[in-house]
mmCIF file of C-alpha atoms and ligand atoms in Angstrom:
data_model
loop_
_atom_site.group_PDB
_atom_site.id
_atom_site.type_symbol
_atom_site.label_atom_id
_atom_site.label_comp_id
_atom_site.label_asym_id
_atom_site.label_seq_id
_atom_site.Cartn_x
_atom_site.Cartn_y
_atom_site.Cartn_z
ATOM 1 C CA UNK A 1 -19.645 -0.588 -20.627
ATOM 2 C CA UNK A 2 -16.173 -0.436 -22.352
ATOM 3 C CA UNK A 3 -15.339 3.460 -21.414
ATOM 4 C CA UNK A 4 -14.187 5.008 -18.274
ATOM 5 C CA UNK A 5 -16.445 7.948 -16.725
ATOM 6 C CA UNK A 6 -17.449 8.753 -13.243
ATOM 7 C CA UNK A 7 -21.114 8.491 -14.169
ATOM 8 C CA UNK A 8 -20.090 4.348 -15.405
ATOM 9 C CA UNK A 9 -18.335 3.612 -12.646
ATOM 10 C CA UNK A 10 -20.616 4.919 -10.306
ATOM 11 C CA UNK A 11 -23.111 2.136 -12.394
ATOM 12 C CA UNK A 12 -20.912 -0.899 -11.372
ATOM 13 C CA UNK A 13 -21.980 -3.586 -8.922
ATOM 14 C CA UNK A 14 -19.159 -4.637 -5.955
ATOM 15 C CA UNK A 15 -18.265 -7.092 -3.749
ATOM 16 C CA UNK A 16 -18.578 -6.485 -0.511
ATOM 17 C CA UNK A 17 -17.514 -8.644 2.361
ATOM 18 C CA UNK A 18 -19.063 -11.771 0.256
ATOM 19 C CA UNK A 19 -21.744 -10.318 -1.541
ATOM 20 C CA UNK A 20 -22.479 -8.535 -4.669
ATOM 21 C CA UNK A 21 -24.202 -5.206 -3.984
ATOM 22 C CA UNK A 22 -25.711 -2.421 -6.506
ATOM 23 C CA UNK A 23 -23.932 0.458 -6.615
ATOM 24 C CA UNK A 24 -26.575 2.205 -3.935
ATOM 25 C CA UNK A 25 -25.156 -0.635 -1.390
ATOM 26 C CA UNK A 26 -21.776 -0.090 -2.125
ATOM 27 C CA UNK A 27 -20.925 2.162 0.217
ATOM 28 C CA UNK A 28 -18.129 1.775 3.061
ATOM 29 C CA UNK A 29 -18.687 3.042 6.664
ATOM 30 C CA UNK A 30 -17.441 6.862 7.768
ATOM 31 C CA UNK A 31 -16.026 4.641 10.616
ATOM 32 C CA UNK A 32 -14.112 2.643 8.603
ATOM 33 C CA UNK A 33 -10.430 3.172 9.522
ATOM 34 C CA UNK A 34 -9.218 2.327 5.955
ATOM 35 C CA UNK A 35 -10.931 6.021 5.537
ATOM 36 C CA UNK A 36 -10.259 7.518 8.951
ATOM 37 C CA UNK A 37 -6.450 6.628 8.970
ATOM 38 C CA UNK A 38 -5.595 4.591 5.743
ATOM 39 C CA UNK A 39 -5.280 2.108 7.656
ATOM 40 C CA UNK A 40 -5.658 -1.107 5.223
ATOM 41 C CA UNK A 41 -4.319 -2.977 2.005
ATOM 42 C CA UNK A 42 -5.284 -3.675 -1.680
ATOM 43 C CA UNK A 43 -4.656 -4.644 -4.621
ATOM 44 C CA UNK A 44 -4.880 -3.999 -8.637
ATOM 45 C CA UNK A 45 -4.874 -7.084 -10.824
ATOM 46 C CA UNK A 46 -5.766 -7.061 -14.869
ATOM 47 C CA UNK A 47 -8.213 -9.009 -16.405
ATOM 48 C CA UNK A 48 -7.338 -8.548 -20.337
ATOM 49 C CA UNK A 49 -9.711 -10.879 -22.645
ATOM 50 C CA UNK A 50 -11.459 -12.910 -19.663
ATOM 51 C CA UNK A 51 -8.424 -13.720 -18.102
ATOM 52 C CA UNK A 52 -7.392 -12.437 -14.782
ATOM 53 C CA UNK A 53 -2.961 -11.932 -15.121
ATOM 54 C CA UNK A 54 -1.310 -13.751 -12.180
ATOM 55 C CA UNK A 55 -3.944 -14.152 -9.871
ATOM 56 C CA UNK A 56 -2.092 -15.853 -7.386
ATOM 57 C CA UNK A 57 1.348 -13.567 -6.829
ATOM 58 C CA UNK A 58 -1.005 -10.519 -6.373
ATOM 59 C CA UNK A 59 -3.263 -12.721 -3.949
ATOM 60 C CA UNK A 60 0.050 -14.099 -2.184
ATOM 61 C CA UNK A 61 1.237 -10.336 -1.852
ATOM 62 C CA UNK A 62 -1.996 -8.950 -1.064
ATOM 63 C CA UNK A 63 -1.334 -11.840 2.012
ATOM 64 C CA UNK A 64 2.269 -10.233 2.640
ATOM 65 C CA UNK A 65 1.151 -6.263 3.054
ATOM 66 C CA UNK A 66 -1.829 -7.686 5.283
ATOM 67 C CA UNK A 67 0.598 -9.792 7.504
ATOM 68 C CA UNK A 68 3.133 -6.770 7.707
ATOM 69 C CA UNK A 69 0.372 -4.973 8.888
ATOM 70 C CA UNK A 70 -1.311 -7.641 11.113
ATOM 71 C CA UNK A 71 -4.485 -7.515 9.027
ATOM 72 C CA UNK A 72 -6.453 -10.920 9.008
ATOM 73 C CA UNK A 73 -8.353 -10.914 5.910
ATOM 74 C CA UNK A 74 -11.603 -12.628 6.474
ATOM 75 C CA UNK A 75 -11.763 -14.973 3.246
ATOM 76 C CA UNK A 76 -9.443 -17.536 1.330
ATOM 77 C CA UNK A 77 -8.004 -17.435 -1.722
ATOM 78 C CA UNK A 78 -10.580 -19.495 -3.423
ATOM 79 C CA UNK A 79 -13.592 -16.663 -1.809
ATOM 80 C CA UNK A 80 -11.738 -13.697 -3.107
ATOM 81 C CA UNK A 81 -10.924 -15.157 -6.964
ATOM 82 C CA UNK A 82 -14.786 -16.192 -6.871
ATOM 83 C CA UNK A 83 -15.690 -12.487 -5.973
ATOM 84 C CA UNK A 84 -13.318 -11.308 -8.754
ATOM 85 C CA UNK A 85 -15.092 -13.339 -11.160
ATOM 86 C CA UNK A 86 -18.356 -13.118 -9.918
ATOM 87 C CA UNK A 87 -18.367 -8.896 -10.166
ATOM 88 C CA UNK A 88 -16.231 -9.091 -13.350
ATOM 89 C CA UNK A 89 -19.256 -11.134 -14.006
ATOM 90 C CA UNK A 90 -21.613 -8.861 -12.735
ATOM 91 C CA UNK A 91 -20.675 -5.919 -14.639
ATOM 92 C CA UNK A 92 -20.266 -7.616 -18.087
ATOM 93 C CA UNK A 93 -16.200 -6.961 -18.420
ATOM 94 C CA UNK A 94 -13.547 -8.744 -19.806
ATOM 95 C CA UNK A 95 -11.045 -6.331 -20.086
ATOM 96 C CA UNK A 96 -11.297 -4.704 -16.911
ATOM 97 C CA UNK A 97 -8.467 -3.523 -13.127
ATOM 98 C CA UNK A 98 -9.469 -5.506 -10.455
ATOM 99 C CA UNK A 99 -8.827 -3.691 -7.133
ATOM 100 C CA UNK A 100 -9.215 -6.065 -4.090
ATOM 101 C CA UNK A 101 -9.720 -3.902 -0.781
ATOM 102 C CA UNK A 102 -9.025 -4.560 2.349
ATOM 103 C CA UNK A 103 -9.540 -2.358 5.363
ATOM 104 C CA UNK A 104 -9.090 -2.705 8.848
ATOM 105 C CA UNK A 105 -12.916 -2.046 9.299
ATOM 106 C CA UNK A 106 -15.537 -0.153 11.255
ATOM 107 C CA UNK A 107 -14.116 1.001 14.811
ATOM 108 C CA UNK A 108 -14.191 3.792 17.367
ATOM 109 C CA UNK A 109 -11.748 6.756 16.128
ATOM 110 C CA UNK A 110 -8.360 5.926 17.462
ATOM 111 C CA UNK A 111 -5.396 4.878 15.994
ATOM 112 C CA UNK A 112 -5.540 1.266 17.723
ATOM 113 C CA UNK A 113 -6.307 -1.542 15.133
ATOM 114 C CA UNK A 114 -7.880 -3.438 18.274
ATOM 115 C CA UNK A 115 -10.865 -0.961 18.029
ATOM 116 C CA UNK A 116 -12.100 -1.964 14.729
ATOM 117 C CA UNK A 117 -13.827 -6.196 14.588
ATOM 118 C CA UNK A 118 -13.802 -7.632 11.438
ATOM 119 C CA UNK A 119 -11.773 -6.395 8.312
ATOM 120 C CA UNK A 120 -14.434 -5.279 5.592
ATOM 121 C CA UNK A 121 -13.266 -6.526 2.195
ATOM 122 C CA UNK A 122 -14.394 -5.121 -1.215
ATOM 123 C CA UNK A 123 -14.156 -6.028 -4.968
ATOM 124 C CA UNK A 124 -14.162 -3.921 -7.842
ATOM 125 C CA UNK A 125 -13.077 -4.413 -11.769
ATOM 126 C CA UNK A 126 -13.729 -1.462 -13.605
ATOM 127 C CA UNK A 127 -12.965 -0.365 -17.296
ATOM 128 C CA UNK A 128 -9.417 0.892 -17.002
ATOM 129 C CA UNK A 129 -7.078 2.463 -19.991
ATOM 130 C CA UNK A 130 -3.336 2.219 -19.129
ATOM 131 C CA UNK A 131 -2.824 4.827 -16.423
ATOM 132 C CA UNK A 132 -0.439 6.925 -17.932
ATOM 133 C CA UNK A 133 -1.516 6.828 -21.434
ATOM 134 C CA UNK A 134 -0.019 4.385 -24.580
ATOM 135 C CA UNK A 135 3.119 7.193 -25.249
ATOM 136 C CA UNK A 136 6.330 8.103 -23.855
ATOM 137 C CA UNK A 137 5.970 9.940 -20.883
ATOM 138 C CA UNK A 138 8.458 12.105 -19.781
ATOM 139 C CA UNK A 139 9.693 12.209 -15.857
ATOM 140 C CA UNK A 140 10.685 15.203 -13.150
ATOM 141 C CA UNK A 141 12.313 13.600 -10.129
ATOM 142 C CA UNK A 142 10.143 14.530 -7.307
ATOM 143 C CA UNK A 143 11.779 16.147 -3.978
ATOM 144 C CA UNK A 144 9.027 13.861 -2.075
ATOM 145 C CA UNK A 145 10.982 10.633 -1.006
ATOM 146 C CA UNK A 146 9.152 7.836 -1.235
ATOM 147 C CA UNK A 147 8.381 6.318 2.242
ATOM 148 C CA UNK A 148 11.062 4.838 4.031
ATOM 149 C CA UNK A 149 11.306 0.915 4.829
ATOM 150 C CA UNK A 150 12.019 2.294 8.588
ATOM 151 C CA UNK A 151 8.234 3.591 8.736
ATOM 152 C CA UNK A 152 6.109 1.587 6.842
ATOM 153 C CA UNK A 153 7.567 -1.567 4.604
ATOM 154 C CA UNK A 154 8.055 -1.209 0.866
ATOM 155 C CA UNK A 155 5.968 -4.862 0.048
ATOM 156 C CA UNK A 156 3.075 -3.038 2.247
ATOM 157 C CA UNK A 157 0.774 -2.129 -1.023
ATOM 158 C CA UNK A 158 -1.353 -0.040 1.557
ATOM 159 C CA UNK A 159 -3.959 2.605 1.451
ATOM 160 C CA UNK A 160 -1.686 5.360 2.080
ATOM 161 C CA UNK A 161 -0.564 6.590 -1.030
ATOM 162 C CA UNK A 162 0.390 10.084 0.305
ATOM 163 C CA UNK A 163 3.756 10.227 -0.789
ATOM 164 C CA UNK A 164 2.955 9.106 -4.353
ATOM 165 C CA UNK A 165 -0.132 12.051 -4.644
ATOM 166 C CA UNK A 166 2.631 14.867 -3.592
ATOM 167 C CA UNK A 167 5.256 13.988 -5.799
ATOM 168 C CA UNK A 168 1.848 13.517 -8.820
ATOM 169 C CA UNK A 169 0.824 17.091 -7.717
ATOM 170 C CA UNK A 170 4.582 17.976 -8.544
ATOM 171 C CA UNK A 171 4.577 16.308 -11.853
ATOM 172 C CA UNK A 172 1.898 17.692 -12.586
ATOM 173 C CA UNK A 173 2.584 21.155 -11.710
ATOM 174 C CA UNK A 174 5.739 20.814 -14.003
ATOM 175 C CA UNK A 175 3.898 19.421 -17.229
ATOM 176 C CA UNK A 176 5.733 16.011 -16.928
ATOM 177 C CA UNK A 177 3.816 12.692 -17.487
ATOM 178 C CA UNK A 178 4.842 11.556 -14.056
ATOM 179 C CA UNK A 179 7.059 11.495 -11.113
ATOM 180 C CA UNK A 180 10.437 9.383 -10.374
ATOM 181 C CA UNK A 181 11.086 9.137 -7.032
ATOM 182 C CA UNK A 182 14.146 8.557 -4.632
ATOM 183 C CA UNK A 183 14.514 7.041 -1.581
ATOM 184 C CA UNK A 184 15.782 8.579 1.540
ATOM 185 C CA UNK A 185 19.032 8.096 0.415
ATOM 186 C CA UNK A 186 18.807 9.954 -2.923
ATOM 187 C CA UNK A 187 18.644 6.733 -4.681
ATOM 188 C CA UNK A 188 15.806 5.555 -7.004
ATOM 189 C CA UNK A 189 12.984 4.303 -6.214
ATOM 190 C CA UNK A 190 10.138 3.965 -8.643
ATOM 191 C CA UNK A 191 7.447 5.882 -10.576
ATOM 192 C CA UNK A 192 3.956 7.335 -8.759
ATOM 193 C CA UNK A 193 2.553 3.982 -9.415
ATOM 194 C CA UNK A 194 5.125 2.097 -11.332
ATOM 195 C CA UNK A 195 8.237 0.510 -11.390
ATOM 196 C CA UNK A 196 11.040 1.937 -13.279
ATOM 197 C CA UNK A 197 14.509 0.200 -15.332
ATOM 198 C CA UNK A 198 17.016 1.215 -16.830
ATOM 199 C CA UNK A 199 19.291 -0.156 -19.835
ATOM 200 C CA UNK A 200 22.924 0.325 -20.788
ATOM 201 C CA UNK A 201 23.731 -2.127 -23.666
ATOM 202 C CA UNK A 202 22.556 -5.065 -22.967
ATOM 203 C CA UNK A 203 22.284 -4.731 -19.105
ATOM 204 C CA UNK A 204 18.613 -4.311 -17.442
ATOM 205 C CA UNK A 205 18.730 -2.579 -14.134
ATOM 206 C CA UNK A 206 15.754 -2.086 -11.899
ATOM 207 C CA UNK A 207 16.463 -1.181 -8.256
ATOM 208 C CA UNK A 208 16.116 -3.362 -5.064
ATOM 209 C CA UNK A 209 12.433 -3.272 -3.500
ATOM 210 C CA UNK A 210 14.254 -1.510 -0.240
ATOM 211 C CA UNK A 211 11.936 1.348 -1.021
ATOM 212 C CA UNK A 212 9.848 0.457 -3.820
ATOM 213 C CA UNK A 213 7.034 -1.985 -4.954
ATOM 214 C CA UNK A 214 7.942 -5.207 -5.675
ATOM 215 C CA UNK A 215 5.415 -5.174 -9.016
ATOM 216 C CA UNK A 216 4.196 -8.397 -9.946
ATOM 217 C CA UNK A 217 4.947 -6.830 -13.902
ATOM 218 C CA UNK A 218 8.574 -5.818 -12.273
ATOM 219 C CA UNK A 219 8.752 -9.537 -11.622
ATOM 220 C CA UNK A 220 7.578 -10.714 -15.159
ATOM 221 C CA UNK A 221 9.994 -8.284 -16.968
ATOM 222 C CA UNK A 222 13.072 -9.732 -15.383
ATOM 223 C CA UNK A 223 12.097 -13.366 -15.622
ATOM 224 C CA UNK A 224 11.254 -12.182 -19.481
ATOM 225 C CA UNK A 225 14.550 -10.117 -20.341
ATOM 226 C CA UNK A 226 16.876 -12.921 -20.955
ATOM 227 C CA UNK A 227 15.053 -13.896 -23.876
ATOM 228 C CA UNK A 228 14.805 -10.650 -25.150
ATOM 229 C CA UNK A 229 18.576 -10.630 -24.955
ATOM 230 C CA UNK A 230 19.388 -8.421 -21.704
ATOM 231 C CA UNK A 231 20.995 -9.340 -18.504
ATOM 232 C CA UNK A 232 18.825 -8.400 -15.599
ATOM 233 C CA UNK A 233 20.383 -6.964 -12.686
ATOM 234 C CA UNK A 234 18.710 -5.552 -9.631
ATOM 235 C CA UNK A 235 20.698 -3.166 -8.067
ATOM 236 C CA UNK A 236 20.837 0.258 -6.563
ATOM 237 C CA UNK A 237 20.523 2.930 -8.899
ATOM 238 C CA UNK A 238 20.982 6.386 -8.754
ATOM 239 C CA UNK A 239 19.608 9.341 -11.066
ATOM 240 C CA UNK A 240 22.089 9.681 -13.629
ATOM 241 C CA UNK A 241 22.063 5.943 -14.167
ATOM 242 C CA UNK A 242 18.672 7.258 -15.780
ATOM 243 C CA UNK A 243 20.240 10.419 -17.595
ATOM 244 C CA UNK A 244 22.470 8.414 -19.164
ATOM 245 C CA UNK A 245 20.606 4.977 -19.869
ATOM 246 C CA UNK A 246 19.703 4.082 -23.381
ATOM 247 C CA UNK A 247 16.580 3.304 -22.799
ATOM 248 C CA UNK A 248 13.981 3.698 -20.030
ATOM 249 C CA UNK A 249 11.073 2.003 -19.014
ATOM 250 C CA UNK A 250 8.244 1.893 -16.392
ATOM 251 C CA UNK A 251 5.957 -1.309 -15.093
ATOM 252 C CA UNK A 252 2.863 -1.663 -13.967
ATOM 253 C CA UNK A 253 -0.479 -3.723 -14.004
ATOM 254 C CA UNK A 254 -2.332 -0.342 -14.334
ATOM 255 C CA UNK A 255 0.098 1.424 -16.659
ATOM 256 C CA UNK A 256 1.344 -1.421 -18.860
ATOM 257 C CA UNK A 257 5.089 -1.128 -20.155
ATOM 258 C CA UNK A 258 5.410 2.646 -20.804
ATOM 259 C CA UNK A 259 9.226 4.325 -22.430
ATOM 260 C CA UNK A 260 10.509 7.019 -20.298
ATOM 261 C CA UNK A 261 11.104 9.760 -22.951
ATOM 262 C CA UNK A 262 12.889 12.570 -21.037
ATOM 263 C CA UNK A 263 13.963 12.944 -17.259
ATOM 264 C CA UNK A 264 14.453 16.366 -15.884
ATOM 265 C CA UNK A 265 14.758 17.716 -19.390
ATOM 266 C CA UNK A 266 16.818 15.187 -20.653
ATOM 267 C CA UNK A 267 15.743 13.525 -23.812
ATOM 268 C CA UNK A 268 16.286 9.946 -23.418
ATOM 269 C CA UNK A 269 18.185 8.501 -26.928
ATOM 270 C CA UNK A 270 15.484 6.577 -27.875
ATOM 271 C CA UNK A 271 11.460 6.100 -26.639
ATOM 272 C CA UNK A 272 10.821 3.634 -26.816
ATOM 273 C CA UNK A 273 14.145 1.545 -27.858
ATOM 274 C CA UNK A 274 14.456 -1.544 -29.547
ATOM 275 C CA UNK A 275 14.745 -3.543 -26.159
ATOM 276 C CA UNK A 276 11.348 -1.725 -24.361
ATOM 277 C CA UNK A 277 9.736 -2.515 -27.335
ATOM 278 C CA UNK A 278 10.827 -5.989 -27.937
ATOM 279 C CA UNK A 279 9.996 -6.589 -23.757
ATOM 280 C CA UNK A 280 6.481 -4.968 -24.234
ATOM 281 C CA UNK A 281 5.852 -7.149 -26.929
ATOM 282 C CA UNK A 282 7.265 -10.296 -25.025
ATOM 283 C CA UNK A 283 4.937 -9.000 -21.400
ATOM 284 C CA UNK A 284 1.888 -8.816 -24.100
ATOM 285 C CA UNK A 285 2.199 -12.566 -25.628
ATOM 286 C CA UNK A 286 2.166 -13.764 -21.513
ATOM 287 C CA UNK A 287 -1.637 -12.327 -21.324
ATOM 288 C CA UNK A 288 -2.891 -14.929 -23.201
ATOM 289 C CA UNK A 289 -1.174 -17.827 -21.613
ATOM 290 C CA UNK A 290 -2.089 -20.423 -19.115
ATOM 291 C CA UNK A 291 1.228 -20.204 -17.148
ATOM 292 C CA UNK A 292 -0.029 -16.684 -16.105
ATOM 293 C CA UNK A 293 -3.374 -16.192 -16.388
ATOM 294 C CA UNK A 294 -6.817 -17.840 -15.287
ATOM 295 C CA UNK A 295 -9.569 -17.779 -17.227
ATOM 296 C CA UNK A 296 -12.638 -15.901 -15.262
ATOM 297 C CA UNK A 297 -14.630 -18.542 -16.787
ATOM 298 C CA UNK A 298 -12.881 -21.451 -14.669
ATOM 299 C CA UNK A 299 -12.930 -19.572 -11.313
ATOM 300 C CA UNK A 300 -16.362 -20.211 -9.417
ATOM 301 C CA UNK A 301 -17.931 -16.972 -9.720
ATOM 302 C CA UNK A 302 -21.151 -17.547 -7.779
ATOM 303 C CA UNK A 303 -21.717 -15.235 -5.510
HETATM 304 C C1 PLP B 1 3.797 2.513 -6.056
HETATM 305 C C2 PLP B 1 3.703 1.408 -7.066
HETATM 306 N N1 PLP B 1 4.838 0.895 -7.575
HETATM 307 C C3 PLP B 1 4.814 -0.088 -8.482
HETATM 308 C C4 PLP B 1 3.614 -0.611 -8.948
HETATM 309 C C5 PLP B 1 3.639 -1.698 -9.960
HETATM 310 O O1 PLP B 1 3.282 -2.937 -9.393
HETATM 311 P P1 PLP B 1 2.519 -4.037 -10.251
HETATM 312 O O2 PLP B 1 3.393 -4.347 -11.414
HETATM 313 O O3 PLP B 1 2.373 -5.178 -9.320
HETATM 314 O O4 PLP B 1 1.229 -3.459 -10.653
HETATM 315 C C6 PLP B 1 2.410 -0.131 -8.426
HETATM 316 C C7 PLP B 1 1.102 -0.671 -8.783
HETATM 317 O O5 PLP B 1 0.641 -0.810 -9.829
HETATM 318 C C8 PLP B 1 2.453 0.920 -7.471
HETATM 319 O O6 PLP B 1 1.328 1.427 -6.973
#
């Protein structure tokens, strides 16, 4: 299967808690409180030509958001890259998002975590085309702040995405390709469901991960800007540091390296410049190497 339709993906085998289930078995309790109070963690990894993209940063900060949430996760490292091969496996992809889920479990309805056993963990990979398209997508800065390091940490990739849907529904509502939004503080924060920089000459800014994501493609593009010529700098950032960059960029594993091309009706100069394009280009030529990828192949995919 190499397209992306509910009927497909309703077709794929999963991992769940160990096993790999048809799609009929794939089903997760009404009890579960990942459903009843998005109460859990996850994760979305790449696999682009049979290799899975820095398998262990998202594992080690799929480890972080459960630990902030005092989530054990009931397998190791080793069990959950076998169950990413093993249903990548299953479902005949190599080019496929991996999400790794993991809830707090089946419990009584209540808030209290204590209710709920054993964690239940699921695996999918799934045909995915970059999230918000291969163009320039232009930006409204949402009203919605993103959530606030005082209520739930920004390294916590967790279930509730809440704050990311209202300021989509804005976006959408207002014909832009996606959302930027602030922190509490009126200061940037990131995309919906991506990172976002900003350059000025030959200066790279992304903001701190106070309230915002610390991407594992965030990560890549500042350990990759030097040799593309920029200095990186992570500092705070506020709006019209985007208005008036020369170039703007967002990050993700689901939407790739994606030019900003206008924010709040304000053509950025170019989309995408000379610098995104020489860092997409540089982010592309690490998918096929061993210092960070895996081949699916060499991971133990029984399962
Ligand atoms: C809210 C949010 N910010 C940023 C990112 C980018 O993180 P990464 O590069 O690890 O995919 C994501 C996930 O893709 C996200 O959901």
């Amino acid at each position: 299967m190499t397209d992306m339709t509910i009927d497909g993906i309703l077709r794929l085998a999963i991992w769940c808690d160990g096993e790999i289930v048809d799609p009929a078995h794939a089903v997760v309790s009404v009890w579960d409180h990942g459903l009843l109070y998005g109460d859990g963690v996850f994760e979305g990894i790449r696999i682009r030509d049979g290799r899975l993209y820095r398998p262990h940063h998202h594992l080690a900060r799929l480890r972080g958001s459960a630990r902030a949430i005092a989530l054990e996760i009931p397998f190791d490292d080793a069990a959950l890259l076998a169950g990413i091969a093993a249903t990548a496996r299953a479902n005949g992809l190599r080019e496929a998002h991996v999400r790794v889920v993991v809830t707090r479990g089946v419990g009584l309805p209540g808030i209290d975590p204590r209710r709920c056993a054993r964690a239940t963990t699921l695996i999918m990979a799934y045909p995915f085309p970059p999230l918000l398209g291969s163009a320039p997508v232009t930006l409204i800065t949402s009203s919605v702040a993103r959530k606030s390091p005082r209520s739930v940490p920004s390294r916590v990739k967790s279930l509730s995405y809440l704050d990311s849907v209202l300021a989509k529904v804005q976006a959408n509502a207002a014909g832009a390709g996606d959302a930027l939004m602030l922190d509490g503080n009126g200061l940037v924060a990131e995309a919906t469901g991506a990172n976002v920089f900003a350059v000025h000459g030959t200066v790279l800014r992304t903001p701190p991960t106070t309230s915002s994501l610390a991407g594992i493609t965030r990560g890549t593009i500042l350990e990759l800007a030097a040799g593309a010529g920029l200095e990186p700098r992570v500092e705070p950032l506020e709006p019209g540091d985007l208005y008036t960059a020369d170039e703007a960029f967002l990050t993700g594993t689901g939407a790739g390296i994606v030019a900003v091309a206008a924010i709040d009706g304000r053509p950025l100069p170019t989309a995408p410049g000379r610098y995104t394009t020489a860092l997409d280009a540089a982010y592309r030529a690490t998918w096929a190497d061993p210092a960070y990828t895996v081949a699916i192949d060499d991971l133990d995919g029984a399962a």
